[in-house]
GROMACS .gro file of C-alpha atoms in nm:
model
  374
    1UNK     CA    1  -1.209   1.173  -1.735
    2UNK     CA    2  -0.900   1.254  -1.576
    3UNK     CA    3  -0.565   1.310  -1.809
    4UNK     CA    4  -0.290   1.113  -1.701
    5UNK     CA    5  -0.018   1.236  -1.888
    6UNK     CA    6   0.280   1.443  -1.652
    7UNK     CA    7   0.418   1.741  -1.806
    8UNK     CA    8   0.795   1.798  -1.866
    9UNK     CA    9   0.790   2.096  -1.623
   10UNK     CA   10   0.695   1.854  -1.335
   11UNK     CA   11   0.926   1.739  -1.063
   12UNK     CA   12   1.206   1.517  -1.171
   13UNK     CA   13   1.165   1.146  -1.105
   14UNK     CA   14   1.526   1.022  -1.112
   15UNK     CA   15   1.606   0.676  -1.001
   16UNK     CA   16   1.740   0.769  -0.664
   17UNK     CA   17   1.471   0.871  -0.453
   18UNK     CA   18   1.491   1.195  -0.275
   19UNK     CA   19   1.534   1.051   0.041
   20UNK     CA   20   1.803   0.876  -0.010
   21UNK     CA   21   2.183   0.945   0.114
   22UNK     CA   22   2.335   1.192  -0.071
   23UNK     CA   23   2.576   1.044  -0.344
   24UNK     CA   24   2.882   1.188  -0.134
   25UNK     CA   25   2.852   0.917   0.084
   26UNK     CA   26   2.900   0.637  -0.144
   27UNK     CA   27   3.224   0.790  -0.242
   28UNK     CA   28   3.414   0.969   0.021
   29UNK     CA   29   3.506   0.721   0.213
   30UNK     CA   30   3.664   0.499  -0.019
   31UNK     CA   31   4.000   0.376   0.057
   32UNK     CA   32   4.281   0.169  -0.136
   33UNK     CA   33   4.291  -0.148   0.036
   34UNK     CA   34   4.652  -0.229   0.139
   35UNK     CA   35   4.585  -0.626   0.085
   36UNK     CA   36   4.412  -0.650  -0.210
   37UNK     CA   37   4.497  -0.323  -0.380
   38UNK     CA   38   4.122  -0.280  -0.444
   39UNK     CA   39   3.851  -0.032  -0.347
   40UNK     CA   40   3.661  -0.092  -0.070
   41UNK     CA   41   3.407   0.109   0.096
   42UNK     CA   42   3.387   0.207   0.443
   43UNK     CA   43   3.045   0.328   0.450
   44UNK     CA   44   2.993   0.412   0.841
   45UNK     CA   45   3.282   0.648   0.838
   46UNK     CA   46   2.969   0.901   0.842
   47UNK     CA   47   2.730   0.761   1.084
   48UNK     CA   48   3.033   0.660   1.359
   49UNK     CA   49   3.127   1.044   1.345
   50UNK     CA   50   2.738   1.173   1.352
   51UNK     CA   51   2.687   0.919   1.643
   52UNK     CA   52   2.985   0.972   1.792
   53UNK     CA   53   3.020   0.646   2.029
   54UNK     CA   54   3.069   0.360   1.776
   55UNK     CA   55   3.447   0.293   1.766
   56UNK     CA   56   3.522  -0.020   1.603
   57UNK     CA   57   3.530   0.000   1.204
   58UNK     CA   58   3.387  -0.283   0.992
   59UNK     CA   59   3.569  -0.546   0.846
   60UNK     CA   60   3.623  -0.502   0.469
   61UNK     CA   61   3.514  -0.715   0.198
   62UNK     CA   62   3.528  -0.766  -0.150
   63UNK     CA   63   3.181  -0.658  -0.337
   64UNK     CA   64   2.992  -0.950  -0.369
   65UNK     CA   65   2.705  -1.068  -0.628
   66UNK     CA   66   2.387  -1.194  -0.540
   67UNK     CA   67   2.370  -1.478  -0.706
   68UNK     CA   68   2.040  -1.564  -0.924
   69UNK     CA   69   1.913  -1.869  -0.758
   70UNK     CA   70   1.755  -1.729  -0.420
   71UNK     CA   71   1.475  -1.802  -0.269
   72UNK     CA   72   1.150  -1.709  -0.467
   73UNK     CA   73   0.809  -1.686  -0.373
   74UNK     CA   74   0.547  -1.964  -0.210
   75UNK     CA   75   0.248  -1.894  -0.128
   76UNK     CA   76   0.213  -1.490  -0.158
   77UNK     CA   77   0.378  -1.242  -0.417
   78UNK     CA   78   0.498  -0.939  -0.228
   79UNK     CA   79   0.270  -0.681  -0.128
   80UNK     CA   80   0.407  -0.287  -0.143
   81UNK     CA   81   0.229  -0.067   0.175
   82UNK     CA   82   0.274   0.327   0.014
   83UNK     CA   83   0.303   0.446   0.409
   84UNK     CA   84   0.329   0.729   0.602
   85UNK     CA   85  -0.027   0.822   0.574
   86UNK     CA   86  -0.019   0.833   0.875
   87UNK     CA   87   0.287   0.665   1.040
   88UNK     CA   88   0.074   0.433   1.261
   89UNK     CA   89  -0.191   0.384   1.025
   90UNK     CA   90   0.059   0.244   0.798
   91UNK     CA   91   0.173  -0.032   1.082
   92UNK     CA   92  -0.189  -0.138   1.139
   93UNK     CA   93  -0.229  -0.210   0.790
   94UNK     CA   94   0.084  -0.418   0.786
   95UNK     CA   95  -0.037  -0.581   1.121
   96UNK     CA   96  -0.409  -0.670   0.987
   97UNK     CA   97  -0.237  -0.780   0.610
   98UNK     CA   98  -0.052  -1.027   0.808
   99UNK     CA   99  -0.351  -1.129   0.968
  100UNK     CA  100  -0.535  -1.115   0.715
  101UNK     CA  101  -0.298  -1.379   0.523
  102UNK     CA  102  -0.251  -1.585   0.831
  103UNK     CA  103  -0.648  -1.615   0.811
  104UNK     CA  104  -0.644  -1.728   0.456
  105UNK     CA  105  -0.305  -1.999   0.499
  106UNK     CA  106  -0.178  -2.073   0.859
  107UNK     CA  107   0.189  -2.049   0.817
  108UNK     CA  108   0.423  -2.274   0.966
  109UNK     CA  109   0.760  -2.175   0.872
  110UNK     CA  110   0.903  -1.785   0.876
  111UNK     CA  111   0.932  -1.871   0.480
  112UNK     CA  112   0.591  -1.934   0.437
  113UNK     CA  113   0.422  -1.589   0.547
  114UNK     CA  114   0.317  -1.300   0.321
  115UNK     CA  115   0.609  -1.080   0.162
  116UNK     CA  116   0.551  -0.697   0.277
  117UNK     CA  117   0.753  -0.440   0.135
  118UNK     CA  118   0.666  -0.119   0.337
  119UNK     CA  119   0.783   0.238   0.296
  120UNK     CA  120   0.642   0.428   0.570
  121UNK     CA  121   0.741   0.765   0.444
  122UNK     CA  122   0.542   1.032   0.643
  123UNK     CA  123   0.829   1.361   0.584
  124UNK     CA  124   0.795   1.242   0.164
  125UNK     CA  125   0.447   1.292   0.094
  126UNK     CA  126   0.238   1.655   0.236
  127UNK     CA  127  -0.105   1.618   0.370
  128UNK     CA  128  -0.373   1.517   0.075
  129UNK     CA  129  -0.660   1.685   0.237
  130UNK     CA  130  -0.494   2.051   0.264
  131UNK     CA  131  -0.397   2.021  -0.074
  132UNK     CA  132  -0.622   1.895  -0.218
  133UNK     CA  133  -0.932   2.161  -0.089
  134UNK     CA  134  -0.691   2.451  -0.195
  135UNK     CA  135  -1.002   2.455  -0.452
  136UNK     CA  136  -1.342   2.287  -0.459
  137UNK     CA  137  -1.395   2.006  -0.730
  138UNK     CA  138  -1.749   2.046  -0.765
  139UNK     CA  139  -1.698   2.426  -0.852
  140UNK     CA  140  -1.441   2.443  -1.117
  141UNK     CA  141  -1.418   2.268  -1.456
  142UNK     CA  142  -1.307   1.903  -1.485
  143UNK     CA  143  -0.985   2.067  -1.687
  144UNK     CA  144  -0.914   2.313  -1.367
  145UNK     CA  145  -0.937   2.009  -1.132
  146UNK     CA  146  -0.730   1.755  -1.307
  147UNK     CA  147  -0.466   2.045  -1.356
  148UNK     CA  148  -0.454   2.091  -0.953
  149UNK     CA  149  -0.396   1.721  -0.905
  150UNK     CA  150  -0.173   1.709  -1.181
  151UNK     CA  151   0.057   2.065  -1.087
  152UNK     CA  152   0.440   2.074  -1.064
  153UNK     CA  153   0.377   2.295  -0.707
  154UNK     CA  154   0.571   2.100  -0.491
  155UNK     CA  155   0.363   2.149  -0.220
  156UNK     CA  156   0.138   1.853  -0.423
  157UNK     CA  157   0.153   1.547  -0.264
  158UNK     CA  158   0.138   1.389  -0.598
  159UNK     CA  159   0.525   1.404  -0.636
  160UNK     CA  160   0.563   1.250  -0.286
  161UNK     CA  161   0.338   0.923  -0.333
  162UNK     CA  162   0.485   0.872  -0.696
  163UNK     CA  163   0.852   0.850  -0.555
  164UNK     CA  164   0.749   0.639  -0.287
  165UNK     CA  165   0.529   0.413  -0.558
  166UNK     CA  166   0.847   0.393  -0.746
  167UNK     CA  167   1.047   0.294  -0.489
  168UNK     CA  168   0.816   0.024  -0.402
  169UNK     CA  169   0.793  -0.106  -0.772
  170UNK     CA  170   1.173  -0.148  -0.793
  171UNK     CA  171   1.187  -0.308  -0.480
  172UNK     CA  172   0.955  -0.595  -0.663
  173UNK     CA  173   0.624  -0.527  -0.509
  174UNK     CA  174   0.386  -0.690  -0.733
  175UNK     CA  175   0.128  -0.439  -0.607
  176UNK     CA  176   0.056  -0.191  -0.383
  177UNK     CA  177  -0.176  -0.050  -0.153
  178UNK     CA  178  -0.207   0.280   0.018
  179UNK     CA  179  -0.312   0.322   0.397
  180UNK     CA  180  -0.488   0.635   0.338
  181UNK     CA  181  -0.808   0.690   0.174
  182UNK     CA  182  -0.759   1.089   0.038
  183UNK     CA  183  -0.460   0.969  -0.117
  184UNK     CA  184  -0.699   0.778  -0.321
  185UNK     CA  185  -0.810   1.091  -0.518
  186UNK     CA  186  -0.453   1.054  -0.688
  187UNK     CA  187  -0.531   0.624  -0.748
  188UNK     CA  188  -0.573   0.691  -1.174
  189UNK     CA  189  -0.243   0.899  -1.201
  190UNK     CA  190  -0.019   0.697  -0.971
  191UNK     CA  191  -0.173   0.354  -1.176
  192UNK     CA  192  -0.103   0.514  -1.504
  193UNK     CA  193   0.282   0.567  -1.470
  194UNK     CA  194   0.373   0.234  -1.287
  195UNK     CA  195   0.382  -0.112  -1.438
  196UNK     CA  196   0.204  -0.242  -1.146
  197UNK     CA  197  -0.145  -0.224  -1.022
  198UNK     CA  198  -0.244  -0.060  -0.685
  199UNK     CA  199  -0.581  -0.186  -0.519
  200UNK     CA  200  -0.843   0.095  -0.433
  201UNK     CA  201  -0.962   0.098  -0.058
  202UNK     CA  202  -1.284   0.226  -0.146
  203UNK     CA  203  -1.341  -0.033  -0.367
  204UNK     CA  204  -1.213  -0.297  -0.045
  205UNK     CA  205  -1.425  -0.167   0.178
  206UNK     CA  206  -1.741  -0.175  -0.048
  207UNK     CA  207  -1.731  -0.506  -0.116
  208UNK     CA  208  -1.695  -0.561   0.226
  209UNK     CA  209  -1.991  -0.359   0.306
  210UNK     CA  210  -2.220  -0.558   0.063
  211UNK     CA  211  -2.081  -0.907   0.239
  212UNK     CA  212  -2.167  -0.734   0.581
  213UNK     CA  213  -2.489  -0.597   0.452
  214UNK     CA  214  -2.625  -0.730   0.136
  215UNK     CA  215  -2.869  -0.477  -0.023
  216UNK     CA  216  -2.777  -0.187   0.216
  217UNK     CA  217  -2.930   0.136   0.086
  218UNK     CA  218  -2.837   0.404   0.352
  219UNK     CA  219  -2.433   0.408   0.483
  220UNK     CA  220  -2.255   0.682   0.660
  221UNK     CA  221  -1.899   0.781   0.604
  222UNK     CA  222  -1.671   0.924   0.844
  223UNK     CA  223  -1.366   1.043   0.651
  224UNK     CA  224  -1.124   1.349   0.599
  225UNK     CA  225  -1.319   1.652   0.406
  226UNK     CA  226  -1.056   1.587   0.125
  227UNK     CA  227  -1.237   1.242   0.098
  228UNK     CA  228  -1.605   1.391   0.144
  229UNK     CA  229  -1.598   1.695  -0.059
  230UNK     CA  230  -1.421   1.520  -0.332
  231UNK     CA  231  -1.673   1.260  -0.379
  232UNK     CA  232  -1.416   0.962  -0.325
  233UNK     CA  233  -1.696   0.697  -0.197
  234UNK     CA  234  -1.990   0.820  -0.415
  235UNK     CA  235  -1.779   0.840  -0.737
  236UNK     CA  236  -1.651   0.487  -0.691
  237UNK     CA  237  -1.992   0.377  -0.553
  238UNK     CA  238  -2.178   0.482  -0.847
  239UNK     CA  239  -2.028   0.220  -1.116
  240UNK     CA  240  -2.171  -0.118  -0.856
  241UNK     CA  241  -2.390   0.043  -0.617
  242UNK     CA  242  -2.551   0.320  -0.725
  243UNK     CA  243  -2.834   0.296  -0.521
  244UNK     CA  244  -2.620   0.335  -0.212
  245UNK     CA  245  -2.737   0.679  -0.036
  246UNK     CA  246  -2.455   0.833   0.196
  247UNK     CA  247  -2.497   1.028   0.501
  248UNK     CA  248  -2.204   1.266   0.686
  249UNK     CA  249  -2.216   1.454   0.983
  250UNK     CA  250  -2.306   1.785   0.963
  251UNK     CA  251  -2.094   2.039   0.825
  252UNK     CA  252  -1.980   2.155   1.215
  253UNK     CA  253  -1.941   1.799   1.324
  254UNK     CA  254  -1.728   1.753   1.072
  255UNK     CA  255  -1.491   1.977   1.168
  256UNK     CA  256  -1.507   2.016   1.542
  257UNK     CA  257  -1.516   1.662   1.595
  258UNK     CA  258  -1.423   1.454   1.248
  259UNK     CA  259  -1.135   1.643   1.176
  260UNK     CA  260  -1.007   1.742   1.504
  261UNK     CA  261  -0.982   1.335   1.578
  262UNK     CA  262  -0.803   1.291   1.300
  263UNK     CA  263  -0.559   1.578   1.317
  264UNK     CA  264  -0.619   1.698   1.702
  265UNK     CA  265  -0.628   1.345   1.819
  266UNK     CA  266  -0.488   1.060   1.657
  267UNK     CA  267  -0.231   1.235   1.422
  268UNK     CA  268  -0.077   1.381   1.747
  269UNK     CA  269  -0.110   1.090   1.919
  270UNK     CA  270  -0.392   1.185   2.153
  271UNK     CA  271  -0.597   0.894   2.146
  272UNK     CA  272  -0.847   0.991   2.368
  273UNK     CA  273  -0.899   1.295   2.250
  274UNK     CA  274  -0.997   1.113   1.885
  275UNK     CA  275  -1.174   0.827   2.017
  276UNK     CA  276  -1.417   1.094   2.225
  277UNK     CA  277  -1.441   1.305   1.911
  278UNK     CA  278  -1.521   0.997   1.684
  279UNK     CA  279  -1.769   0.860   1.929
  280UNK     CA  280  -1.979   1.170   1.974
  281UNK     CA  281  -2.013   1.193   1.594
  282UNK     CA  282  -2.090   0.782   1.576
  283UNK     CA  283  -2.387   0.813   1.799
  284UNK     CA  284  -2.529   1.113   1.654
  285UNK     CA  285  -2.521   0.925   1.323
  286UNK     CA  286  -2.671   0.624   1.417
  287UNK     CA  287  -2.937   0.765   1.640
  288UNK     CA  288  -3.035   1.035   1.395
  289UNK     CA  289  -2.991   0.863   1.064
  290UNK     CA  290  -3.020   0.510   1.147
  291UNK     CA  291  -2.789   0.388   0.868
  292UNK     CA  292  -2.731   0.036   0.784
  293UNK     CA  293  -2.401   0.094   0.809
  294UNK     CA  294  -2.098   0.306   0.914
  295UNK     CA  295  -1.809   0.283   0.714
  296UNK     CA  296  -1.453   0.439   0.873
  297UNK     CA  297  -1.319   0.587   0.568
  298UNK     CA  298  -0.994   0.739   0.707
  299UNK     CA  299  -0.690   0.516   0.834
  300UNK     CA  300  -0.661   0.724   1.153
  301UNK     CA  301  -1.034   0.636   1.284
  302UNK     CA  302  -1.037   0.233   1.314
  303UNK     CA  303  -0.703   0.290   1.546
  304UNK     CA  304  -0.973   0.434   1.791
  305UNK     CA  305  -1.301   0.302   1.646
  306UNK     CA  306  -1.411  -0.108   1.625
  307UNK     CA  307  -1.749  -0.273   1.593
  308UNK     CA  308  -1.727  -0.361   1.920
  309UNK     CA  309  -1.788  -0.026   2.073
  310UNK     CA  310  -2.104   0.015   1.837
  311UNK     CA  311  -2.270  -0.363   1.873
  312UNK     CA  312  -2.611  -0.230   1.709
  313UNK     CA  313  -2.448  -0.111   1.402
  314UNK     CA  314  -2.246  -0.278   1.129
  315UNK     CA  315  -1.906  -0.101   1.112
  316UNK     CA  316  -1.681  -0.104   0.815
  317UNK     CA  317  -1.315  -0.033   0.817
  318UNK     CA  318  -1.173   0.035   0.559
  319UNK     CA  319  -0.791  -0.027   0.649
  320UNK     CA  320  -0.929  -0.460   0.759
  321UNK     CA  321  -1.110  -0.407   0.429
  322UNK     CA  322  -0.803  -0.362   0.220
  323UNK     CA  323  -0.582  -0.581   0.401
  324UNK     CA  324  -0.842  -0.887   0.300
  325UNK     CA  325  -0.873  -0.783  -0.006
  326UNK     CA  326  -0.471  -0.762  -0.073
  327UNK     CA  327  -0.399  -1.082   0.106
  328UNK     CA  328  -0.617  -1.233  -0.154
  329UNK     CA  329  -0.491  -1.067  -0.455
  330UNK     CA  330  -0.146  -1.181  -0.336
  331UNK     CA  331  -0.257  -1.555  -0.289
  332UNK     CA  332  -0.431  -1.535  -0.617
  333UNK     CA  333  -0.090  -1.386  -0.781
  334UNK     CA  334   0.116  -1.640  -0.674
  335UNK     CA  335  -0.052  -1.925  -0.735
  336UNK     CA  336  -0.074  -1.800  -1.141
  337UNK     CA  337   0.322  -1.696  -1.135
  338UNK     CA  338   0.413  -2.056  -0.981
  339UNK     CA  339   0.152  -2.205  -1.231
  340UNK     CA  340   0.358  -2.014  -1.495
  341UNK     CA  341   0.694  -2.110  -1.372
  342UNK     CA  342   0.604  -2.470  -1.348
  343UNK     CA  343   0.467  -2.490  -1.724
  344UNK     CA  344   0.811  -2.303  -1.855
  345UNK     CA  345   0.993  -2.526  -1.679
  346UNK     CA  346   0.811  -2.861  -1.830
  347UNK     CA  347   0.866  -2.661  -2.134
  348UNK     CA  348   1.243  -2.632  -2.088
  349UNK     CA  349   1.300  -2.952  -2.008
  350UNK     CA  350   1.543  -3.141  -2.189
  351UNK     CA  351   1.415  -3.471  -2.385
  352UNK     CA  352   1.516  -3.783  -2.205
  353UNK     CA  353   1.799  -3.952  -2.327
  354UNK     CA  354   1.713  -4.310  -2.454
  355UNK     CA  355   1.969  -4.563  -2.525
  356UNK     CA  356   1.892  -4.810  -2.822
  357UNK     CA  357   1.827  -5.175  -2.792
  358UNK     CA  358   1.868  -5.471  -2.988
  359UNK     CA  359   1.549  -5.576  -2.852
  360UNK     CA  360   1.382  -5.338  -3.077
  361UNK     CA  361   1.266  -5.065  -2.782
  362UNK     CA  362   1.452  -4.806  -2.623
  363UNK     CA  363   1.587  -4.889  -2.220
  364UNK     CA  364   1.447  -4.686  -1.921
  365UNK     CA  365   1.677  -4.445  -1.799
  366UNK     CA  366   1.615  -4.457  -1.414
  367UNK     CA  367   1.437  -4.120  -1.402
  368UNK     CA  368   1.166  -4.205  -1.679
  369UNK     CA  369   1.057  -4.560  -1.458
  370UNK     CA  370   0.677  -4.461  -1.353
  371UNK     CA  371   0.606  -4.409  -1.040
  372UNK     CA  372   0.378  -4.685  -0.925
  373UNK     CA  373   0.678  -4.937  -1.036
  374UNK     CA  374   0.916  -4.752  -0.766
   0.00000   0.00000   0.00000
């Protein structure tokens, strides 16, 4: 069972995420305003100089306050997207979450379409997979393990997707989900230190594998060796579908063709260069192991890889997977806070006024007359 708990040695989590400007610019630029004798900020002082074209300065204004009766939700809660695993992995989530809503409600109004709050923070968060197979999981106690994912190093991507998580949560996601399946290894810790829940893309993409294939015994995986070697798939597998037996390419194929798409090819934006790596690897899988299915357990592969190319073989991605899955969770979300909202208000409402008769019963104000008499 892995410990939770973040030692007081660890990287700082301050409010401000490290990313953001540094504090000098909310204050340098001030300037007494000659009108109204107040402060008010000129902000792009910085930015016109760094640019170095922009000329004309912004009006100023007094601070203002939101005020507390904006728009709230309809029919989805916001969704937080924990990006930049990879940049353009994180987009196609966004793309096929949209979709994926669109599929569940047509929208007709702007208003009406699923909230996404995305940080697609690639510089913030260092690769999973080289971290993470700095030692071997299956070769070192469950104490040594949980320590690695758990170290202060700041080379650990931990410190990177927790920032970014709490950015998201403040921003009022009412969940996220991560575009990135290694990143997955960290799913207990980052869960256990935010107030909201974050949706597992293995678990997505299984259910979507037993919808595709109901009863399906023998699946491949195609996935980072941070995902294989850590046992991301089998572990999760093995509390609903433990009968599930996975196949992988061969240790060489793994690397000279798996991991060179990923990193080699799509990561560097060589898209042929994955999509000819991932194919080689596809065929040899389904002609050699016959699976009853093939699911695309890295983000980077379905940018290069759909069923379509492999008509004989169900293919599952994982990214469409979540997406569905999120889209629903959303739906589902909203519908119970607007249940909520409506029974506090009933709640709240004031008792209707009645005015006395002589007639011995009370008169009708106009807003208590039933319906079917108006």
């Amino acid at each position: 069972m892995l410990s939770t708990s973040i030692d007081s040695s660890s990287p700082s989590l301050v409010s401000r995420p490290p990313w953001a400007p540094a504090p000098k610019h909310e204050t340098q630029d001030m300037a007494a305003s000659t009108s109204t004798g107040k402060k008010t900020e000129r902000r792009y002082d910085t930015t016109v100089k760094a640019l170095g074209t922009l000329s004309i300065r912004p009006r100023a204004f007094p601070k203002l306050t939101i005020p507390a009766n904006i728009p709230g939700i309809r029919k989805f809660v916001p969704v937080g997207v924990l990006g930049g695993m990879g940049p353009l992995a994180t987009l196609d989530l966004e793309e096929k979450l949209r979709q994926a809503a669109l599929a569940i409600d047509p929208c007709k109004t702007d208003q009406d379409n699923i909230g996404i709050i995305s940080f697609n923070m690639p510089h913030a968060i260092n690769d999973r997979t080289e971290y993470l197979n700095r030692i071997d999981k299956n070769e070192v106690p469950e104490q040594e393990w949980n320590d690695h994912l758990l170290s202060s190093n700041p080379e650990n991507p931990l410190w990177g997707l927790l920032s970014v998580a709490k950015a998201l949560e403040n921003a009022g996601a009412h969940f996220l989900i991560m575009p990135c399946n290694t990143a997955h290894m960290y799913h207990p810790v980052l869960e256990s230190q935010l107030d909201v829940p974050i949706l597992h893309i293995a678990d997505a993409a299984l259910e979507a594998l037993q919808q595709a294939k109901p009863g399906a015994t023998k699946v491949g995986l195609l996935a980072t060796t941070g995902t294989v070697n850590n046992g991301l798939y089998t572990d999760r597998a093995n509390i609903n579908y433990p009968e599930v037996e996975w196949v992988y390419p061969d240790p060489k194929s793994q690397k000279d063709e798996v991991m060179k798409g990923i990193y080699d090819g799509v990561k560097k934006n060589d898209m042929a260069l994955g999509k000819s790596s991932f194919q080689s690897v596809m065929w040899r899988m389904i002609h050699g192991e016959n699976p009853d299915a093939i699911v695309l357990g890295c983000t980077e592969i379905p940018l290069v890889v759909q069923q379509k190319d492999y008509p004989s073989t169900i293919v599952i991605d994982a990214t469409q997977a979540l997406a569905e899955m999120a889209a629903r969770y959303s739906m589902k979300l909203a519908a119970q806070q607007l249940r909520r909202n409506s029974t506090t208000a009933e709640r709240t409402k004031p008792e209707p006024v009645r005015t006395p008769s002589t007639g011995g019963s009370a008169k009708m104000k106009a807003d208590e007359v039933p319906e079917s008499v108006l």
